Amino acid sequence: MAADSGTGDDGATGSSTQTSASNEPESAVETARRQLGRAADRLDIDPNVVERLRHPTKVHEVTVPIERDDGTVEVFTGYRAQHDSVRGPYKGGLRYHPEVSRDECVGLGMWMTWKCAVMDLPFGGAKGGIAVDPKSLSAEEKERLTRRFAEEIREVIGPTIDIPAPDMGTDQQTMAWLMDAYSMQQGETIPGVVTGKPPVIGGSEGRQEAPGRSVAIVTERICDHYDRPLEETTVAVQGYGSVGANAARLLDEWGATIVAVSDVNGAMYDPTGIDTQSVPSHDEEPEAVTEHADTVIPNDELLTLDVDVLIPAALGNVITEANADAIAADIVVEGANGPTTSTADAILADRGVHVVPDILANAGGVTVSYFEWLQDINRRSWSLERVNDELETEMRAAWRAVRDEYEKRDVTWREAAYVVALSRIAEAHDTRGLWP
């Protein structure tokens, strides 16, 4: 499967998970609150801080009317949930999807708070979007929708307030329109109001590739932790969009054997190894993976291949209670957001399968967004080499922080990442206090 979006601050997608009691999905905010509670139980922190973090600071709901190409007017609903800004301006993606809702934005905004804190970035978490099917819009309608949405939320975003980025259903062009609409109303060009823009108007080199690069870096780190040389490591990658393709190609370059990659039509499988450079990514040629394959297997089968590392980099909720017992990989590195349900996570932990969470693994997106923001406010661009060097430095530092908690406590890798994030956020809240 190719991910719907792999270039936003939060990597690929996925916003709900299954409860342990049933197969009914729970909302993103319920999941985020439960994860917060589990991490808080591991730490000696003020319960009043935890209570504050259970709630967003603000949620903005706006109506977004646009004129359709046929002359009719249609009204959509847009949201911007701002969860926590104790460590810096809000940061998070804008998605265009029919299921965008208040609770989804709140939950995903909470996850962005944790992700920024794990990476030790001076940002808080936010998320927003419009409840619309972007495939139903012409390019002109999407531009009008974006520009009107930018005006509706203009007072609550800005380079020192809240910095949106691409997500599901949005892209570099969407961010360019949003930046232009904001700048026109402000009377000056303000590239730092969004990240994920084209480089020609202040975007950063390496931004689109960053989530996949961070997945590859973290995969190399955890293999090293368990004394697995990449040259002796087999990898299966579900999803050959921006995240999956970039991760697969880097790991291939570094010596790993990529035995399977997939898109929505199925998976290309070769136990002797795939030349990943010869297989076009979803961005390069949509849904072309199986056309280049001698052997095609279903996506479900890819997830249960007998490999050393599994990288789910397509959609959320693909590793579930139904297939967790069949996962044969020793290590799972989450390229997508929320690919593992809570029940499956518990099953994998009981089986001794090591799961590196999304809030660490695909955090390259928001990290290079931070670099882009720095370039914009300083009006000085960085080379691709510098971006990649700085990203590796930040990813390795975050890895060490999570690894230290993992080794010090009787926790999973996911719990260790949440402990790192919550410790930093709680300390900031304690230091700043509560006004008045």
Short mmCIF file of C-alpha atoms in Angstrom, two decimals:
data_model
loop_
_atom_site.label_atom_id
_atom_site.label_comp_id
_atom_site.label_asym_id
_atom_site.label_seq_id
_atom_site.Cartn_x
_atom_site.Cartn_y
_atom_site.Cartn_z
CA MET A 1 0.00 0.00 0.00
CA ALA A 2 1.25 3.46 -0.72
CA ALA A 3 0.68 5.81 2.14
CA ASP A 4 -1.84 8.57 1.59
CA SER A 5 0.73 11.02 2.82
CA GLY A 6 4.23 10.46 4.02
CA THR A 7 5.68 13.93 3.95
CA GLY A 8 3.82 15.72 6.72
CA ASP A 9 5.09 16.46 10.21
CA ASP A 10 3.63 13.20 11.46
CA GLY A 11 4.71 10.86 8.72
CA ALA A 12 2.02 8.67 7.25
CA THR A 13 -1.49 8.26 8.47
CA GLY A 14 -3.79 6.46 10.85
CA SER A 15 -5.95 7.94 13.53
CA SER A 16 -7.77 5.24 15.43
CA THR A 17 -7.06 1.94 17.08
CA GLN A 18 -8.94 -1.01 18.44
CA THR A 19 -9.91 -1.39 22.04
CA SER A 20 -8.88 -4.52 23.87
CA ALA A 21 -12.48 -5.36 24.66
CA SER A 22 -13.87 -5.30 21.12
CA ASN A 23 -13.12 -4.66 17.49
CA GLU A 24 -14.77 -1.25 17.68
CA PRO A 25 -12.28 1.52 16.88
CA GLU A 26 -11.77 4.15 19.52
CA SER A 27 -11.16 7.78 18.71
CA ALA A 28 -7.70 9.26 18.42
CA VAL A 29 -8.26 11.38 21.53
CA GLU A 30 -9.25 8.31 23.59
CA THR A 31 -6.13 6.49 22.43
CA ALA A 32 -3.91 9.49 23.13
CA ARG A 33 -5.34 9.92 26.63
CA ARG A 34 -4.83 6.28 27.43
CA GLN A 35 -1.21 6.44 26.23
CA LEU A 36 -0.71 9.54 28.36
CA GLY A 37 -2.05 7.69 31.39
CA ARG A 38 0.25 4.72 30.86
CA ALA A 39 3.31 6.94 30.58
CA ALA A 40 2.28 8.99 33.63
CA ASP A 41 2.04 5.80 35.67
CA ARG A 42 5.74 5.23 35.00
CA LEU A 43 6.79 8.63 36.29
CA ASP A 44 6.61 10.60 39.51
CA ILE A 45 4.99 13.73 38.11
CA ASP A 46 2.33 16.12 39.29
CA PRO A 47 -1.09 14.64 38.47
CA ASN A 48 -2.31 18.19 37.87
CA VAL A 49 0.06 18.45 34.91
CA VAL A 50 -1.28 15.18 33.55
CA GLU A 51 -4.82 16.49 33.89
CA ARG A 52 -3.90 19.60 31.89
CA LEU A 53 -2.37 17.45 29.15
CA ARG A 54 -5.56 15.43 28.77
CA HIS A 55 -7.20 18.49 27.24
CA PRO A 56 -6.33 20.75 24.29
CA THR A 57 -5.59 24.40 24.95
CA LYS A 58 -7.97 25.46 22.17
CA VAL A 59 -10.01 23.96 19.36
CA HIS A 60 -11.06 26.26 16.54
CA GLU A 61 -14.00 25.22 14.34
CA VAL A 62 -14.76 27.26 11.23
CA THR A 63 -17.06 27.08 8.22
CA VAL A 64 -15.33 27.23 4.87
CA PRO A 65 -17.62 28.23 2.00
CA ILE A 66 -16.32 27.97 -1.56
CA GLU A 67 -17.75 28.43 -5.02
CA ARG A 68 -17.63 25.17 -6.97
CA ASP A 69 -16.70 25.15 -10.62
CA ASP A 70 -20.39 24.85 -11.58
CA GLY A 71 -21.21 28.11 -9.77
CA THR A 72 -22.84 26.54 -6.71
CA VAL A 73 -21.62 27.33 -3.20
CA GLU A 74 -20.72 24.50 -0.82
CA VAL A 75 -19.83 24.90 2.85
CA PHE A 76 -17.27 22.67 4.56
CA THR A 77 -16.20 22.45 8.20
CA GLY A 78 -12.60 23.08 9.20
CA TYR A 79 -10.74 22.59 12.48
CA ARG A 80 -7.49 23.54 14.16
CA ALA A 81 -6.83 21.85 17.49
CA GLN A 82 -3.97 23.35 19.51
CA HIS A 83 -3.00 20.93 22.24
CA ASP A 84 -0.01 22.29 24.17
CA SER A 85 2.51 25.12 23.67
CA VAL A 86 4.52 24.97 26.88
CA ARG A 87 7.72 24.23 24.93
CA GLY A 88 7.08 26.50 21.94
CA PRO A 89 4.65 27.32 19.10
CA TYR A 90 2.06 24.75 18.08
CA LYS A 91 3.14 22.48 15.20
CA GLY A 92 1.23 19.95 13.15
CA GLY A 93 -0.34 19.01 9.86
CA LEU A 94 -3.48 20.02 8.00
CA ARG A 95 -5.43 17.18 6.40
CA TYR A 96 -8.22 17.15 3.86
CA HIS A 97 -10.26 14.00 4.43
CA PRO A 98 -13.98 13.20 4.81
CA GLU A 99 -13.47 11.84 8.34
CA VAL A 100 -11.71 14.89 9.78
CA SER A 101 -13.38 15.71 13.10
CA ARG A 102 -12.83 17.63 16.30
CA ASP A 103 -11.81 14.56 18.30
CA GLU A 104 -9.48 13.28 15.60
CA CYS A 105 -7.69 16.64 15.47
CA VAL A 106 -7.40 16.77 19.27
CA GLY A 107 -5.96 13.26 19.47
CA LEU A 108 -3.51 13.78 16.63
CA GLY A 109 -2.51 17.12 18.12
CA MET A 110 -1.66 15.32 21.36
CA TRP A 111 0.53 12.87 19.43
CA MET A 112 2.34 15.80 17.85
CA THR A 113 3.04 17.16 21.34
CA TRP A 114 4.69 13.86 22.28
CA LYS A 115 6.58 13.61 18.99
CA CYS A 116 8.07 17.11 19.29
CA ALA A 117 9.05 16.39 22.90
CA VAL A 118 10.71 13.05 22.02
CA MET A 119 12.80 14.92 19.44
CA ASP A 120 13.39 17.76 21.95
CA LEU A 121 12.10 20.33 19.46
CA PRO A 122 10.87 23.74 20.72
CA PHE A 123 7.32 23.08 19.53
CA GLY A 124 4.02 21.93 20.96
CA GLY A 125 1.41 19.84 19.19
CA ALA A 126 -1.47 20.79 16.91
CA LYS A 127 -3.50 19.27 14.13
CA GLY A 128 -6.21 20.51 11.82
CA GLY A 129 -7.99 20.05 8.57
CA ILE A 130 -11.19 20.17 6.59
CA ALA A 131 -13.84 17.47 6.37
CA VAL A 132 -13.78 17.06 2.60
CA ASP A 133 -12.85 14.42 0.03
CA PRO A 134 -9.97 16.11 -1.82
CA LYS A 135 -10.45 13.78 -4.79
CA SER A 136 -13.85 15.41 -5.34
CA LEU A 137 -12.23 18.81 -5.84
CA SER A 138 -10.69 20.24 -8.98
CA ALA A 139 -7.31 21.91 -8.58
CA GLU A 140 -9.03 25.31 -8.74
CA GLU A 141 -11.58 24.31 -6.07
CA LYS A 142 -8.85 22.99 -3.80
CA GLU A 143 -6.98 26.28 -4.15
CA ARG A 144 -10.10 28.31 -3.31
CA LEU A 145 -10.82 26.04 -0.34
CA THR A 146 -7.27 26.42 0.97
CA ARG A 147 -7.17 30.17 0.60
CA ARG A 148 -10.54 30.60 2.34
CA PHE A 149 -9.48 28.24 5.14
CA ALA A 150 -6.27 30.23 5.55
CA GLU A 151 -8.32 33.38 6.04
CA GLU A 152 -10.68 31.70 8.54
CA ILE A 153 -7.79 30.53 10.77
CA ARG A 154 -5.39 33.41 10.05
CA GLU A 155 -5.68 34.91 13.53
CA VAL A 156 -4.63 31.66 15.25
CA ILE A 157 -1.65 30.65 13.09
CA GLY A 158 1.71 32.30 12.47
CA PRO A 159 5.45 31.60 12.65
CA THR A 160 5.51 32.23 16.41
CA ILE A 161 2.01 30.92 17.14
CA ASP A 162 1.12 27.79 15.17
CA ILE A 163 2.89 26.42 12.07
CA PRO A 164 0.86 24.03 9.86
CA ALA A 165 2.34 21.45 7.48
CA PRO A 166 1.07 18.97 4.87
CA ASP A 167 -0.82 15.84 5.84
CA MET A 168 -3.40 13.50 4.29
CA GLY A 169 -4.87 15.07 1.17
CA THR A 170 -2.57 18.10 1.24
CA ASP A 171 0.90 18.66 -0.19
CA GLN A 172 3.58 21.21 -1.01
CA GLN A 173 1.24 23.13 -3.30
CA THR A 174 -1.40 23.36 -0.58
CA MET A 175 1.16 24.88 1.76
CA ALA A 176 2.24 27.34 -0.94
CA TRP A 177 -1.35 28.56 -1.33
CA LEU A 178 -1.80 28.81 2.42
CA MET A 179 1.44 30.75 2.85
CA ASP A 180 0.52 33.11 0.02
CA ALA A 181 -3.00 33.74 1.37
CA TYR A 182 -1.64 34.43 4.85
CA SER A 183 1.14 36.68 3.54
CA MET A 184 -1.22 38.74 1.35
CA GLN A 185 -3.40 39.57 4.35
CA GLN A 186 -0.38 40.37 6.53
CA GLY A 187 1.10 42.66 3.89
CA GLU A 188 4.47 40.92 3.74
CA THR A 189 5.87 37.57 2.67
CA ILE A 190 6.02 35.28 5.70
CA PRO A 191 7.37 31.89 4.60
CA GLY A 192 7.67 30.66 8.21
CA VAL A 193 3.89 30.43 8.66
CA VAL A 194 3.93 26.88 7.23
CA THR A 195 6.47 24.15 6.55
CA GLY A 196 6.53 21.54 3.81
CA LYS A 197 6.56 24.22 1.09
CA PRO A 198 8.38 23.93 -2.24
CA PRO A 199 12.04 25.01 -1.81
CA VAL A 200 11.59 27.81 -4.35
CA ILE A 201 9.45 29.73 -1.82
CA GLY A 202 11.28 28.86 1.39
CA GLY A 203 10.83 25.13 1.73
CA SER A 204 13.72 22.98 2.89
CA GLU A 205 15.80 20.60 0.87
CA GLY A 206 15.28 17.04 2.12
CA ARG A 207 11.89 17.76 3.65
CA GLN A 208 9.86 15.26 1.64
CA GLU A 209 12.38 12.47 2.19
CA ALA A 210 12.83 13.14 5.90
CA PRO A 211 10.25 10.75 7.46
CA GLY A 212 11.59 7.83 5.44
CA ARG A 213 15.17 8.77 6.24
CA SER A 214 14.41 8.84 9.96
CA VAL A 215 12.76 5.40 9.71
CA ALA A 216 15.95 4.08 8.11
CA ILE A 217 18.18 5.71 10.73
CA VAL A 218 16.15 4.28 13.61
CA THR A 219 16.05 0.84 11.94
CA GLU A 220 19.83 0.85 11.71
CA ARG A 221 20.08 1.92 15.36
CA ILE A 222 17.78 -0.80 16.74
CA CYS A 223 19.47 -3.47 14.63
CA ASP A 224 22.80 -2.35 16.06
CA HIS A 225 21.29 -2.43 19.57
CA TYR A 226 20.41 -6.09 19.10
CA ASP A 227 23.74 -6.89 17.39
CA ARG A 228 22.22 -7.38 13.95
CA PRO A 229 24.52 -6.09 11.17
CA LEU A 230 22.41 -4.57 8.39
CA GLU A 231 24.26 -6.77 5.91
CA GLU A 232 22.66 -9.78 7.63
CA THR A 233 19.19 -8.22 8.05
CA THR A 234 16.11 -8.90 5.93
CA VAL A 235 13.40 -6.22 5.72
CA ALA A 236 9.80 -6.08 4.46
CA VAL A 237 8.25 -2.66 3.82
CA GLN A 238 4.49 -2.23 3.54
CA GLY A 239 3.79 0.93 1.57
CA TYR A 240 6.00 2.36 -1.16
CA GLY A 241 5.02 5.98 -0.86
CA SER A 242 7.41 8.66 0.32
CA VAL A 243 8.08 7.07 3.73
CA GLY A 244 8.37 3.46 2.62
CA ALA A 245 10.34 4.07 -0.56
CA ASN A 246 12.89 6.37 1.04
CA ALA A 247 13.36 4.04 4.01
CA ALA A 248 13.72 0.98 1.77
CA ARG A 249 16.18 2.63 -0.59
CA LEU A 250 18.40 3.90 2.21
CA LEU A 251 18.44 0.56 4.02
CA ASP A 252 19.20 -1.15 0.71
CA GLU A 253 22.06 1.28 0.15
CA TRP A 254 23.36 0.60 3.66
CA GLY A 255 23.48 -3.15 3.09
CA ALA A 256 20.13 -4.55 4.25
CA THR A 257 18.23 -7.03 2.08
CA ILE A 258 14.80 -5.67 1.15
CA VAL A 259 12.70 -8.73 0.34
CA ALA A 260 9.27 -7.13 -0.09
CA VAL A 261 7.70 -3.76 -0.87
CA SER A 262 4.06 -3.03 -1.65
CA ASP A 263 1.39 -0.67 -2.85
CA VAL A 264 -2.39 -0.89 -2.78
CA ASN A 265 -2.42 -3.61 -5.46
CA GLY A 266 -0.16 -6.04 -3.61
CA ALA A 267 3.43 -6.73 -2.68
CA MET A 268 6.54 -7.44 -4.72
CA TYR A 269 8.40 -10.33 -3.11
CA ASP A 270 11.92 -11.60 -3.78
CA PRO A 271 13.69 -13.48 -0.95
CA THR A 272 17.07 -12.84 -2.63
CA GLY A 273 16.57 -9.07 -2.40
CA ILE A 274 14.93 -6.29 -4.41
CA ASP A 275 16.79 -3.55 -6.28
CA THR A 276 14.74 -0.77 -4.69
CA GLN A 277 16.07 1.92 -7.02
CA SER A 278 14.52 0.11 -9.99
CA VAL A 279 11.04 0.08 -8.42
CA PRO A 280 9.22 3.43 -8.80
CA SER A 281 7.73 4.90 -5.65
CA HIS A 282 4.08 5.93 -5.48
CA ASP A 283 5.15 9.55 -6.06
CA GLU A 284 7.18 8.60 -9.13
CA GLU A 285 4.64 6.22 -10.71
CA PRO A 286 1.45 5.53 -8.74
CA GLU A 287 0.52 1.89 -8.12
CA ALA A 288 3.39 0.51 -10.21
CA VAL A 289 5.08 -1.82 -7.70
CA THR A 290 3.41 -5.04 -8.85
CA GLU A 291 4.09 -4.22 -12.51
CA HIS A 292 7.79 -4.59 -11.77
CA ALA A 293 7.41 -7.83 -9.80
CA ASP A 294 8.06 -11.41 -10.85
CA THR A 295 6.33 -12.66 -7.69
CA VAL A 296 3.31 -10.86 -6.21
CA ILE A 297 1.85 -11.63 -2.78
CA PRO A 298 -1.07 -10.01 -0.91
CA ASN A 299 -0.35 -7.13 1.45
CA ASP A 300 -1.60 -9.20 4.37
CA GLU A 301 0.99 -11.86 3.57
CA LEU A 302 3.77 -9.27 3.49
CA LEU A 303 3.02 -8.41 7.12
CA THR A 304 3.62 -11.99 8.23
CA LEU A 305 6.77 -12.76 6.18
CA ASP A 306 9.64 -14.40 8.05
CA VAL A 307 11.94 -11.37 8.06
CA ASP A 308 14.10 -9.69 10.67
CA VAL A 309 12.46 -6.25 10.39
CA LEU A 310 8.95 -5.27 9.36
CA ILE A 311 8.26 -1.64 8.45
CA PRO A 312 4.52 -0.83 8.14
CA ALA A 313 4.68 2.48 6.28
CA ALA A 314 1.26 2.73 4.66
CA LEU A 315 -1.88 3.07 6.77
CA GLY A 316 -2.95 2.88 10.38
CA ASN A 317 -4.39 -0.22 12.05
CA VAL A 318 -2.75 -2.85 9.84
CA ILE A 319 -1.28 -4.92 12.69
CA THR A 320 -4.28 -6.01 14.72
CA GLU A 321 -5.47 -8.64 17.15
CA ALA A 322 -6.30 -10.80 14.13
CA ASN A 323 -2.73 -11.01 12.78
CA ALA A 324 -0.43 -10.07 15.68
CA ASP A 325 0.29 -13.70 16.53
CA ALA A 326 1.33 -14.30 12.92
CA ILE A 327 3.89 -11.48 12.77
CA ALA A 328 7.17 -13.32 12.23
CA ALA A 329 9.54 -10.34 12.35
CA ASP A 330 11.60 -9.82 15.50
CA ILE A 331 11.50 -6.03 15.10
CA VAL A 332 8.71 -3.72 13.91
CA VAL A 333 9.59 -0.11 13.03
CA GLU A 334 6.47 2.03 12.59
CA GLY A 335 6.76 4.18 9.49
CA ALA A 336 3.06 5.06 9.45
CA ASN A 337 1.21 6.64 12.35
CA GLY A 338 -0.72 4.12 14.41
CA PRO A 339 -0.11 0.98 12.31
CA THR A 340 -0.33 -1.19 15.43
CA THR A 341 -3.55 -1.37 17.45
CA SER A 342 -3.38 -1.36 21.23
CA THR A 343 -4.41 -5.01 21.46
CA ALA A 344 -1.84 -6.04 18.87
CA ASP A 345 0.80 -4.00 20.66
CA ALA A 346 0.19 -5.97 23.86
CA ILE A 347 0.31 -9.28 21.98
CA LEU A 348 3.61 -8.36 20.30
CA ALA A 349 5.09 -7.27 23.64
CA ASP A 350 4.10 -10.59 25.24
CA ARG A 351 5.74 -12.42 22.32
CA GLY A 352 8.96 -10.43 22.69
CA VAL A 353 8.62 -8.58 19.39
CA HIS A 354 10.31 -5.19 19.64
CA VAL A 355 8.15 -2.33 18.32
CA VAL A 356 9.79 1.05 17.71
CA PRO A 357 6.94 3.60 17.89
CA ASP A 358 5.91 6.08 15.24
CA ILE A 359 6.55 9.10 17.48
CA LEU A 360 10.27 8.29 17.24
CA ALA A 361 10.66 6.40 13.97
CA ASN A 362 8.95 8.79 11.54
CA ALA A 363 9.80 11.99 13.43
CA GLY A 364 12.14 13.08 10.66
CA GLY A 365 9.24 14.97 9.12
CA VAL A 366 8.67 17.36 11.99
CA THR A 367 12.42 17.59 12.63
CA VAL A 368 13.15 18.86 9.12
CA SER A 369 10.06 21.06 9.44
CA TYR A 370 11.89 22.62 12.39
CA PHE A 371 14.95 23.09 10.18
CA GLU A 372 12.74 24.69 7.51
CA TRP A 373 11.24 27.04 10.09
CA LEU A 374 14.74 28.05 11.23
CA GLN A 375 15.76 28.71 7.62
CA ASP A 376 12.65 30.82 7.04
CA ILE A 377 12.92 33.02 10.11
CA ASN A 378 16.65 33.51 9.53
CA ARG A 379 16.25 33.98 5.75
CA ARG A 380 19.14 31.58 5.15
CA SER A 381 18.78 28.26 3.33
CA TRP A 382 20.67 25.07 4.13
CA SER A 383 22.21 22.59 1.73
CA LEU A 384 20.77 19.09 1.44
CA GLU A 385 23.96 17.73 2.98
CA ARG A 386 23.55 19.95 6.02
CA VAL A 387 19.88 19.02 6.42
CA ASN A 388 20.66 15.31 6.31
CA ASP A 389 23.63 15.65 8.68
CA GLU A 390 21.57 17.65 11.17
CA LEU A 391 18.69 15.17 10.91
CA GLU A 392 20.97 12.23 11.67
CA THR A 393 22.39 14.08 14.67
CA GLU A 394 18.90 14.79 16.04
CA MET A 395 17.62 11.26 15.38
CA ARG A 396 20.60 9.67 17.10
CA ALA A 397 20.18 11.95 20.12
CA ALA A 398 16.49 11.06 20.38
CA TRP A 399 17.32 7.38 19.96
CA ARG A 400 19.84 7.53 22.82
CA ALA A 401 17.32 9.22 25.11
CA VAL A 402 14.68 6.55 24.41
CA ARG A 403 17.20 3.71 24.61
CA ASP A 404 18.41 4.91 28.01
CA GLU A 405 14.85 4.83 29.40
CA TYR A 406 14.27 1.43 27.81
CA GLU A 407 17.37 0.00 29.48
CA LYS A 408 16.65 1.67 32.83
CA ARG A 409 13.01 0.62 33.17
CA ASP A 410 10.98 -2.52 32.60
CA VAL A 411 9.11 -1.01 29.64
CA THR A 412 8.55 -1.46 25.92
CA TRP A 413 10.16 0.81 23.34
CA ARG A 414 6.85 2.62 22.94
CA GLU A 415 6.55 3.22 26.67
CA ALA A 416 10.16 4.41 26.80
CA ALA A 417 9.46 7.00 24.09
CA TYR A 418 6.39 8.27 25.94
CA VAL A 419 8.36 8.48 29.18
CA VAL A 420 10.97 10.67 27.46
CA ALA A 421 8.28 12.92 25.99
CA LEU A 422 6.18 13.27 29.12
CA SER A 423 9.20 13.91 31.33
CA ARG A 424 10.21 16.87 29.18
CA ILE A 425 6.70 18.28 28.91
CA ALA A 426 5.99 17.88 32.61
CA GLU A 427 9.25 19.58 33.56
CA ALA A 428 8.42 22.52 31.29
CA HIS A 429 4.94 22.86 32.81
CA ASP A 430 6.37 22.65 36.31
CA THR A 431 8.99 25.28 35.51
CA ARG A 432 6.56 27.72 33.91
CA GLY A 433 3.76 27.15 36.43
CA LEU A 434 0.10 27.91 35.96
CA TRP A 435 -1.01 31.48 35.26
CA PRO A 436 -2.58 33.26 37.09
#
